[in-house]
mmCIF file with all atom_site columns, C-alpha atoms in Angstrom:
data_model
loop_
_atom_site.group_PDB
_atom_site.id
_atom_site.type_symbol
_atom_site.label_atom_id
_atom_site.label_alt_id
_atom_site.label_comp_id
_atom_site.label_asym_id
_atom_site.label_entity_id
_atom_site.label_seq_id
_atom_site.pdbx_PDB_ins_code
_atom_site.Cartn_x
_atom_site.Cartn_y
_atom_site.Cartn_z
_atom_site.occupancy
_atom_site.B_iso_or_equiv
_atom_site.pdbx_formal_charge
_atom_site.auth_seq_id
_atom_site.auth_comp_id
_atom_site.auth_asym_id
_atom_site.auth_atom_id
_atom_site.pdbx_PDB_model_num
ATOM 1   C CA . GLN A 1 1   ? 32.350 -91.246  -117.792 1.00 80.00 ? 12  GLN A CA 1
ATOM 2   C CA . GLN A 1 2   ? 28.873 -89.883  -117.317 1.00 90.00 ? 13  GLN A CA 1
ATOM 3   C CA . ILE A 1 3   ? 27.478 -87.321  -114.883 1.00 93.00 ? 14  ILE A CA 1
ATOM 4   C CA . ASP A 1 4   ? 23.845 -87.222  -113.779 1.00 94.00 ? 15  ASP A CA 1
ATOM 5   C CA . LYS A 1 5   ? 22.309 -84.296  -111.927 1.00 95.00 ? 16  LYS A CA 1
ATOM 6   C CA . LEU A 1 6   ? 20.571 -85.604  -108.808 1.00 95.00 ? 17  LEU A CA 1
ATOM 7   C CA . SER A 1 7   ? 19.619 -82.275  -107.206 1.00 97.00 ? 18  SER A CA 1
ATOM 8   C CA . PRO A 1 8   ? 20.891 -78.666  -107.114 1.00 97.00 ? 19  PRO A CA 1
ATOM 9   C CA . THR A 1 9   ? 23.604 -79.792  -104.675 1.00 96.00 ? 20  THR A CA 1
ATOM 10  C CA . ALA A 1 10  ? 24.340 -83.380  -105.767 1.00 96.00 ? 21  ALA A CA 1
ATOM 11  C CA . LEU A 1 11  ? 25.717 -85.258  -108.780 1.00 95.00 ? 22  LEU A CA 1
ATOM 12  C CA . ALA A 1 12  ? 26.261 -88.919  -109.619 1.00 95.00 ? 23  ALA A CA 1
ATOM 13  C CA . ILE A 1 13  ? 29.490 -89.658  -111.480 1.00 93.00 ? 24  ILE A CA 1
ATOM 14  C CA . ARG A 1 14  ? 29.564 -92.940  -113.387 1.00 91.00 ? 25  ARG A CA 1
ATOM 15  C CA . ALA A 1 15  ? 33.077 -94.048  -114.246 1.00 90.00 ? 26  ALA A CA 1
ATOM 16  C CA . THR A 1 16  ? 34.268 -96.898  -116.423 1.00 85.00 ? 27  THR A CA 1
ATOM 17  C CA . PRO A 1 17  ? 37.863 -97.796  -115.573 1.00 83.00 ? 28  PRO A CA 1
ATOM 18  C CA . SER A 1 18  ? 40.059 -98.226  -118.624 1.00 73.00 ? 29  SER A CA 1
ATOM 19  C CA . VAL A 1 19  ? 40.928 -101.764 -119.602 1.00 65.00 ? 30  VAL A CA 1
ATOM 20  C CA . LEU A 1 20  ? 43.815 -102.913 -117.462 1.00 66.00 ? 31  LEU A CA 1
ATOM 21  C CA . SER A 1 21  ? 46.108 -105.825 -118.179 1.00 69.00 ? 32  SER A CA 1
ATOM 22  C CA . ALA A 1 22  ? 45.772 -108.920 -116.007 1.00 72.00 ? 33  ALA A CA 1
ATOM 23  C CA . ASP A 1 23  ? 48.764 -108.003 -113.831 1.00 76.00 ? 34  ASP A CA 1
ATOM 24  C CA . TYR A 1 24  ? 47.096 -104.778 -112.654 1.00 81.00 ? 35  TYR A CA 1
ATOM 25  C CA . VAL A 1 25  ? 44.693 -104.911 -109.710 1.00 85.00 ? 36  VAL A CA 1
ATOM 26  C CA . LEU A 1 26  ? 42.129 -102.119 -109.588 1.00 87.00 ? 37  LEU A CA 1
ATOM 27  C CA . LEU A 1 27  ? 42.098 -100.708 -106.044 1.00 91.00 ? 38  LEU A CA 1
ATOM 28  C CA . GLY A 1 28  ? 39.965 -97.635  -106.518 1.00 91.00 ? 39  GLY A CA 1
ATOM 29  C CA . LEU A 1 29  ? 39.354 -94.517  -108.524 1.00 92.00 ? 40  LEU A CA 1
ATOM 30  C CA . VAL A 1 30  ? 40.733 -91.011  -108.133 1.00 92.00 ? 41  VAL A CA 1
ATOM 31  C CA . PHE A 1 31  ? 38.175 -88.311  -108.826 1.00 93.00 ? 42  PHE A CA 1
ATOM 32  C CA . PHE A 1 32  ? 39.548 -84.886  -109.715 1.00 92.00 ? 43  PHE A CA 1
ATOM 33  C CA . SER A 1 33  ? 37.186 -81.928  -109.522 1.00 93.00 ? 44  SER A CA 1
ATOM 34  C CA . ARG A 1 34  ? 37.085 -78.163  -109.557 1.00 92.00 ? 45  ARG A CA 1
ATOM 35  C CA . SER A 1 35  ? 34.347 -75.583  -109.528 1.00 90.00 ? 46  SER A CA 1
ATOM 36  C CA . SER A 1 36  ? 34.237 -72.446  -111.632 1.00 83.00 ? 47  SER A CA 1
ATOM 37  C CA . ALA A 1 37  ? 35.555 -70.557  -108.586 1.00 83.00 ? 48  ALA A CA 1
ATOM 38  C CA . SER A 1 38  ? 38.811 -72.557  -108.524 1.00 87.00 ? 49  SER A CA 1
ATOM 39  C CA . SER A 1 39  ? 41.725 -72.753  -110.922 1.00 88.00 ? 50  SER A CA 1
ATOM 40  C CA . ARG A 1 40  ? 43.097 -76.027  -109.509 1.00 91.00 ? 51  ARG A CA 1
ATOM 41  C CA . PHE A 1 41  ? 41.757 -79.566  -109.564 1.00 91.00 ? 52  PHE A CA 1
ATOM 42  C CA . THR A 1 42  ? 41.408 -81.357  -106.226 1.00 92.00 ? 53  THR A CA 1
ATOM 43  C CA . GLY A 1 43  ? 41.768 -85.139  -106.152 1.00 89.00 ? 54  GLY A CA 1
ATOM 44  C CA . VAL A 1 44  ? 39.887 -87.555  -103.906 1.00 92.00 ? 55  VAL A CA 1
ATOM 45  C CA . THR A 1 45  ? 40.816 -91.241  -103.817 1.00 93.00 ? 56  THR A CA 1
ATOM 46  C CA . VAL A 1 46  ? 37.878 -93.584  -103.363 1.00 93.00 ? 57  VAL A CA 1
ATOM 47  C CA . ASN A 1 47  ? 38.433 -97.299  -102.640 1.00 93.00 ? 58  ASN A CA 1
ATOM 48  C CA . LEU A 1 48  ? 36.376 -99.772  -104.671 1.00 90.00 ? 59  LEU A CA 1
ATOM 49  C CA . SER A 1 49  ? 34.533 -100.808 -101.493 1.00 90.00 ? 60  SER A CA 1
ATOM 50  C CA . GLN A 1 50  ? 33.187 -97.236  -101.208 1.00 92.00 ? 61  GLN A CA 1
ATOM 51  C CA . LEU A 1 51  ? 31.874 -97.147  -104.782 1.00 91.00 ? 62  LEU A CA 1
ATOM 52  C CA . THR A 1 52  ? 28.593 -98.561  -106.029 1.00 91.00 ? 63  THR A CA 1
ATOM 53  C CA . PRO A 1 53  ? 29.138 -101.076 -108.846 1.00 91.00 ? 64  PRO A CA 1
ATOM 54  C CA . VAL A 1 54  ? 26.699 -100.566 -111.728 1.00 91.00 ? 65  VAL A CA 1
ATOM 55  C CA . GLY A 1 55  ? 26.517 -102.339 -115.039 1.00 82.00 ? 66  GLY A CA 1
ATOM 56  C CA . GLN A 1 56  ? 29.451 -104.264 -116.424 1.00 82.00 ? 67  GLN A CA 1
ATOM 57  C CA . GLY A 1 57  ? 32.576 -102.824 -114.779 1.00 83.00 ? 68  GLY A CA 1
ATOM 58  C CA . ASP A 1 58  ? 31.188 -99.364  -114.072 1.00 89.00 ? 69  ASP A CA 1
ATOM 59  C CA . TYR A 1 59  ? 31.268 -97.608  -110.713 1.00 92.00 ? 70  TYR A CA 1
ATOM 60  C CA . LEU A 1 60  ? 29.077 -94.859  -109.312 1.00 92.00 ? 71  LEU A CA 1
ATOM 61  C CA . LEU A 1 61  ? 30.090 -92.078  -106.921 1.00 92.00 ? 72  LEU A CA 1
ATOM 62  C CA . ASN A 1 62  ? 27.543 -89.672  -105.468 1.00 93.00 ? 73  ASN A CA 1
ATOM 63  C CA . VAL A 1 63  ? 28.949 -86.199  -104.847 1.00 93.00 ? 74  VAL A CA 1
ATOM 64  C CA . THR A 1 64  ? 27.036 -83.956  -102.425 1.00 94.00 ? 75  THR A CA 1
ATOM 65  C CA . GLY A 1 65  ? 27.447 -80.543  -100.840 1.00 94.00 ? 76  GLY A CA 1
ATOM 66  C CA . LEU A 1 66  ? 27.778 -78.715  -104.156 1.00 94.00 ? 77  LEU A CA 1
ATOM 67  C CA . THR A 1 67  ? 26.628 -75.173  -104.904 1.00 93.00 ? 78  THR A CA 1
ATOM 68  C CA . PRO A 1 68  ? 23.467 -74.819  -107.037 1.00 96.00 ? 79  PRO A CA 1
ATOM 69  C CA . PHE A 1 69  ? 23.806 -73.538  -110.610 1.00 95.00 ? 80  PHE A CA 1
ATOM 70  C CA . THR A 1 70  ? 27.598 -73.796  -110.587 1.00 93.00 ? 81  THR A CA 1
ATOM 71  C CA . PRO A 1 71  ? 29.856 -75.290  -113.283 1.00 94.00 ? 82  PRO A CA 1
ATOM 72  C CA . TYR A 1 72  ? 32.034 -78.179  -112.121 1.00 95.00 ? 83  TYR A CA 1
ATOM 73  C CA . GLU A 1 73  ? 34.678 -80.115  -114.023 1.00 94.00 ? 84  GLU A CA 1
ATOM 74  C CA . TYR A 1 74  ? 35.465 -83.776  -113.327 1.00 95.00 ? 85  TYR A CA 1
ATOM 75  C CA . LYS A 1 75  ? 38.031 -86.255  -114.526 1.00 93.00 ? 86  LYS A CA 1
ATOM 76  C CA . VAL A 1 76  ? 38.801 -89.746  -113.251 1.00 92.00 ? 87  VAL A CA 1
ATOM 77  C CA . ALA A 1 77  ? 41.948 -91.877  -112.976 1.00 91.00 ? 88  ALA A CA 1
ATOM 78  C CA . CYS A 1 78  ? 42.337 -95.495  -111.874 1.00 89.00 ? 89  CYS A CA 1
ATOM 79  C CA . LEU A 1 79  ? 44.278 -96.395  -108.748 1.00 90.00 ? 90  LEU A CA 1
ATOM 80  C CA . THR A 1 80  ? 45.927 -99.750  -109.357 1.00 88.00 ? 91  THR A CA 1
ATOM 81  C CA . SER A 1 81  ? 48.429 -102.018 -107.655 1.00 87.00 ? 92  SER A CA 1
ATOM 82  C CA . ARG A 1 82  ? 51.039 -100.288 -109.828 1.00 88.00 ? 93  ARG A CA 1
ATOM 83  C CA . GLY A 1 83  ? 50.011 -96.698  -109.104 1.00 89.00 ? 94  GLY A CA 1
ATOM 84  C CA . GLN A 1 84  ? 47.709 -94.137  -110.613 1.00 89.00 ? 95  GLN A CA 1
ATOM 85  C CA . THR A 1 85  ? 46.885 -94.120  -114.313 1.00 87.00 ? 96  THR A CA 1
ATOM 86  C CA . VAL A 1 86  ? 46.495 -90.978  -116.386 1.00 87.00 ? 97  VAL A CA 1
ATOM 87  C CA . TYR A 1 87  ? 43.102 -89.407  -116.016 1.00 88.00 ? 98  TYR A CA 1
ATOM 88  C CA . GLY A 1 88  ? 40.396 -89.568  -118.650 1.00 87.00 ? 99  GLY A CA 1
ATOM 89  C CA . ASN A 1 89  ? 38.610 -86.782  -120.483 1.00 90.00 ? 100 ASN A CA 1
ATOM 90  C CA . THR A 1 90  ? 37.382 -83.818  -118.478 1.00 92.00 ? 101 THR A CA 1
ATOM 91  C CA . LEU A 1 91  ? 33.603 -83.538  -118.226 1.00 93.00 ? 102 LEU A CA 1
ATOM 92  C CA . THR A 1 92  ? 31.860 -80.280  -117.378 1.00 95.00 ? 103 THR A CA 1
ATOM 93  C CA . VAL A 1 93  ? 28.458 -80.092  -115.748 1.00 95.00 ? 104 VAL A CA 1
ATOM 94  C CA . VAL A 1 94  ? 26.385 -77.267  -114.263 1.00 96.00 ? 105 VAL A CA 1
ATOM 95  C CA . THR A 1 95  ? 24.413 -78.211  -111.158 1.00 96.00 ? 106 THR A CA 1
ATOM 96  C CA . GLN A 1 96  ? 20.665 -77.689  -111.187 1.00 97.00 ? 107 GLN A CA 1
ATOM 97  C CA . GLU A 1 97  ? 19.080 -74.390  -110.244 1.00 97.00 ? 108 GLU A CA 1
ATOM 98  C CA . ALA A 1 98  ? 17.486 -73.882  -106.838 1.00 97.00 ? 109 ALA A CA 1
ATOM 99  C CA . ALA A 1 99  ? 15.329 -71.207  -105.269 1.00 96.00 ? 110 ALA A CA 1
ATOM 100 C CA . PRO A 1 100 ? 17.241 -68.120  -104.185 1.00 96.00 ? 111 PRO A CA 1
ATOM 101 C CA . THR A 1 101 ? 18.586 -68.286  -100.640 1.00 96.00 ? 112 THR A CA 1
ATOM 102 C CA . GLY A 1 102 ? 18.372 -64.512  -100.230 1.00 96.00 ? 113 GLY A CA 1
ATOM 103 C CA . PRO A 1 103 ? 15.636 -61.974  -100.891 1.00 94.00 ? 114 PRO A CA 1
ATOM 104 C CA . PRO A 1 104 ? 15.667 -59.051  -103.284 1.00 94.00 ? 115 PRO A CA 1
ATOM 105 C CA . THR A 1 105 ? 16.721 -55.755  -101.735 1.00 92.00 ? 116 THR A CA 1
ATOM 106 C CA . ILE A 1 106 ? 14.162 -52.970  -101.647 1.00 88.00 ? 117 ILE A CA 1
ATOM 107 C CA . LEU A 1 107 ? 15.909 -49.838  -102.893 1.00 90.00 ? 118 LEU A CA 1
ATOM 108 C CA . SER A 1 108 ? 13.044 -47.392  -102.607 1.00 92.00 ? 119 SER A CA 1
ATOM 109 C CA . PHE A 1 109 ? 9.454  -47.377  -101.545 1.00 86.00 ? 120 PHE A CA 1
ATOM 110 C CA . ALA A 1 110 ? 7.584  -44.110  -101.996 1.00 90.00 ? 121 ALA A CA 1
ATOM 111 C CA . ALA A 1 111 ? 4.154  -42.665  -102.597 1.00 89.00 ? 122 ALA A CA 1
ATOM 112 C CA . ASN A 1 112 ? 3.598  -42.147  -106.307 1.00 91.00 ? 123 ASN A CA 1
ATOM 113 C CA . SER A 1 113 ? 0.248  -40.449  -105.676 1.00 93.00 ? 124 SER A CA 1
ATOM 114 C CA . SER A 1 114 ? -2.357 -40.439  -102.883 1.00 92.00 ? 125 SER A CA 1
ATOM 115 C CA . THR A 1 115 ? -3.535 -43.879  -104.082 1.00 94.00 ? 126 THR A CA 1
ATOM 116 C CA . SER A 1 116 ? -0.384 -45.499  -105.458 1.00 93.00 ? 127 SER A CA 1
ATOM 117 C CA . LEU A 1 117 ? 3.113  -46.552  -104.367 1.00 90.00 ? 128 LEU A CA 1
ATOM 118 C CA . ARG A 1 118 ? 6.251  -47.107  -106.416 1.00 93.00 ? 129 ARG A CA 1
ATOM 119 C CA . ILE A 1 119 ? 8.570  -49.848  -105.240 1.00 93.00 ? 130 ILE A CA 1
ATOM 120 C CA . THR A 1 120 ? 12.058 -50.351  -106.702 1.00 93.00 ? 131 THR A CA 1
ATOM 121 C CA . TRP A 1 121 ? 14.263 -53.340  -105.890 1.00 93.00 ? 132 TRP A CA 1
ATOM 122 C CA . ALA A 1 122 ? 17.532 -55.084  -106.722 1.00 94.00 ? 133 ALA A CA 1
ATOM 123 C CA . PRO A 1 123 ? 17.863 -58.846  -107.234 1.00 95.00 ? 134 PRO A CA 1
ATOM 124 C CA . PRO A 1 124 ? 19.326 -61.087  -104.516 1.00 95.00 ? 135 PRO A CA 1
ATOM 125 C CA . ALA A 1 125 ? 23.112 -61.048  -104.154 1.00 95.00 ? 136 ALA A CA 1
ATOM 126 C CA . VAL A 1 126 ? 24.818 -63.067  -106.918 1.00 93.00 ? 137 VAL A CA 1
ATOM 127 C CA . ASP A 1 127 ? 25.945 -65.813  -104.512 1.00 92.00 ? 138 ASP A CA 1
ATOM 128 C CA . GLN A 1 128 ? 22.345 -66.192  -103.267 1.00 95.00 ? 139 GLN A CA 1
ATOM 129 C CA . ARG A 1 129 ? 20.557 -66.401  -106.629 1.00 95.00 ? 140 ARG A CA 1
ATOM 130 C CA . ASN A 1 130 ? 21.221 -70.129  -107.240 1.00 96.00 ? 141 ASN A CA 1
ATOM 131 C CA . GLY A 1 131 ? 20.099 -69.773  -110.851 1.00 96.00 ? 142 GLY A CA 1
ATOM 132 C CA . LEU A 1 132 ? 18.451 -67.365  -113.232 1.00 95.00 ? 143 LEU A CA 1
ATOM 133 C CA . ILE A 1 133 ? 15.874 -65.019  -111.736 1.00 95.00 ? 144 ILE A CA 1
ATOM 134 C CA . THR A 1 134 ? 12.790 -65.232  -113.939 1.00 94.00 ? 145 THR A CA 1
ATOM 135 C CA . LEU A 1 135 ? 10.121 -63.483  -111.868 1.00 93.00 ? 146 LEU A CA 1
ATOM 136 C CA . TYR A 1 136 ? 9.365  -61.668  -108.638 1.00 93.00 ? 147 TYR A CA 1
ATOM 137 C CA . ASN A 1 137 ? 6.302  -61.874  -106.398 1.00 92.00 ? 148 ASN A CA 1
ATOM 138 C CA . LEU A 1 138 ? 5.155  -58.741  -104.565 1.00 90.00 ? 149 LEU A CA 1
ATOM 139 C CA . TYR A 1 139 ? 2.864  -59.300  -101.605 1.00 91.00 ? 150 TYR A CA 1
ATOM 140 C CA . VAL A 1 140 ? 0.679  -56.335  -100.629 1.00 90.00 ? 151 VAL A CA 1
ATOM 141 C CA . THR A 1 141 ? -1.364 -56.353  -97.420  1.00 90.00 ? 152 THR A CA 1
ATOM 142 C CA . ARG A 1 142 ? -3.413 -53.543  -95.918  1.00 88.00 ? 153 ARG A CA 1
ATOM 143 C CA . ASN A 1 143 ? -2.407 -53.128  -92.273  1.00 85.00 ? 154 ASN A CA 1
ATOM 144 C CA . THR A 1 144 ? -5.988 -53.653  -91.034  1.00 84.00 ? 155 THR A CA 1
ATOM 145 C CA . SER A 1 145 ? -6.624 -56.769  -93.140  1.00 84.00 ? 156 SER A CA 1
ATOM 146 C CA . ASN A 1 146 ? -5.401 -60.352  -93.405  1.00 84.00 ? 157 ASN A CA 1
ATOM 147 C CA . ASN A 1 147 ? -6.014 -60.405  -97.152  1.00 85.00 ? 158 ASN A CA 1
ATOM 148 C CA . THR A 1 148 ? -2.840 -60.340  -99.230  1.00 89.00 ? 159 THR A CA 1
ATOM 149 C CA . ALA A 1 149 ? -2.720 -59.465  -102.911 1.00 89.00 ? 160 ALA A CA 1
ATOM 150 C CA . THR A 1 150 ? 0.067  -61.087  -104.914 1.00 90.00 ? 161 THR A CA 1
ATOM 151 C CA . VAL A 1 151 ? 1.552  -59.422  -107.973 1.00 90.00 ? 162 VAL A CA 1
ATOM 152 C CA . THR A 1 152 ? 3.827  -61.582  -110.136 1.00 91.00 ? 163 THR A CA 1
ATOM 153 C CA . LEU A 1 153 ? 6.307  -59.671  -112.276 1.00 92.00 ? 164 LEU A CA 1
ATOM 154 C CA . PRO A 1 154 ? 8.771  -60.990  -114.857 1.00 92.00 ? 165 PRO A CA 1
ATOM 155 C CA . GLU A 1 155 ? 12.465 -60.212  -114.429 1.00 91.00 ? 166 GLU A CA 1
ATOM 156 C CA . GLN A 1 156 ? 13.205 -56.980  -116.268 1.00 87.00 ? 167 GLN A CA 1
ATOM 157 C CA . ALA A 1 157 ? 15.904 -54.334  -116.445 1.00 83.00 ? 168 ALA A CA 1
ATOM 158 C CA . ASP A 1 158 ? 13.687 -51.758  -114.709 1.00 87.00 ? 169 ASP A CA 1
ATOM 159 C CA . ARG A 1 159 ? 12.937 -53.460  -111.411 1.00 92.00 ? 170 ARG A CA 1
ATOM 160 C CA . SER A 1 160 ? 10.172 -51.159  -110.294 1.00 92.00 ? 171 SER A CA 1
ATOM 161 C CA . PHE A 1 161 ? 6.422  -51.372  -110.102 1.00 92.00 ? 172 PHE A CA 1
ATOM 162 C CA . VAL A 1 162 ? 3.598  -48.993  -109.290 1.00 94.00 ? 173 VAL A CA 1
ATOM 163 C CA . ILE A 1 163 ? 0.969  -50.461  -106.977 1.00 91.00 ? 174 ILE A CA 1
ATOM 164 C CA . GLY A 1 164 ? -2.294 -48.634  -107.684 1.00 91.00 ? 175 GLY A CA 1
ATOM 165 C CA . ASN A 1 165 ? -5.905 -48.518  -106.494 1.00 91.00 ? 176 ASN A CA 1
ATOM 166 C CA . LEU A 1 166 ? -4.854 -48.121  -102.862 1.00 91.00 ? 177 LEU A CA 1
ATOM 167 C CA . GLN A 1 167 ? -6.980 -46.412  -100.216 1.00 91.00 ? 178 GLN A CA 1
ATOM 168 C CA . ARG A 1 168 ? -5.855 -42.960  -99.124  1.00 92.00 ? 179 ARG A CA 1
ATOM 169 C CA . PHE A 1 169 ? -4.405 -42.554  -95.619  1.00 89.00 ? 180 PHE A CA 1
ATOM 170 C CA . THR A 1 170 ? -3.972 -46.327  -95.211  1.00 88.00 ? 181 THR A CA 1
ATOM 171 C CA . VAL A 1 171 ? -0.863 -48.219  -94.124  1.00 88.00 ? 182 VAL A CA 1
ATOM 172 C CA . TYR A 1 172 ? 0.237  -51.123  -96.376  1.00 87.00 ? 183 TYR A CA 1
ATOM 173 C CA . ASN A 1 173 ? 2.855  -53.828  -95.916  1.00 87.00 ? 184 ASN A CA 1
ATOM 174 C CA . VAL A 1 174 ? 4.758  -54.825  -99.043  1.00 86.00 ? 185 VAL A CA 1
ATOM 175 C CA . GLN A 1 175 ? 7.123  -57.777  -99.330  1.00 86.00 ? 186 GLN A CA 1
#
């Protein structure tokens, strides 16, 4: 068995059925899977006609609709004319990371001085991160201007930043 990561939400599982004696007819494969959020394996039977043959006796199944940056476990059994075989070794794979599906939460936004603002935020909700947060972009725009300044900040324990050199008595938009 081999698992290839196709995208943050898709995998390709390549299975090699075990050698069967001549009186067994291979009808399909049974794919067992579970995510890190589940304690039980779920089995899906796939007929040979639904699998893509690759190489010498190997079959490929594309699995979609997965959650980004989530561990999954897979194991495969053969479905033969005489029933289901025991399943093979369990393989574990973590799907690829994706961009967060939710924004950070602004916790506070206050004047630090007459020309500076302090912004403090929390990361996106855990189920919306889709991977490791490595940096944040702050976008600062003066209300009377279309020019936006971008500040890129690395992920850090103290998620706050002081925006300085602002004009007094001016409204700013910060995202």
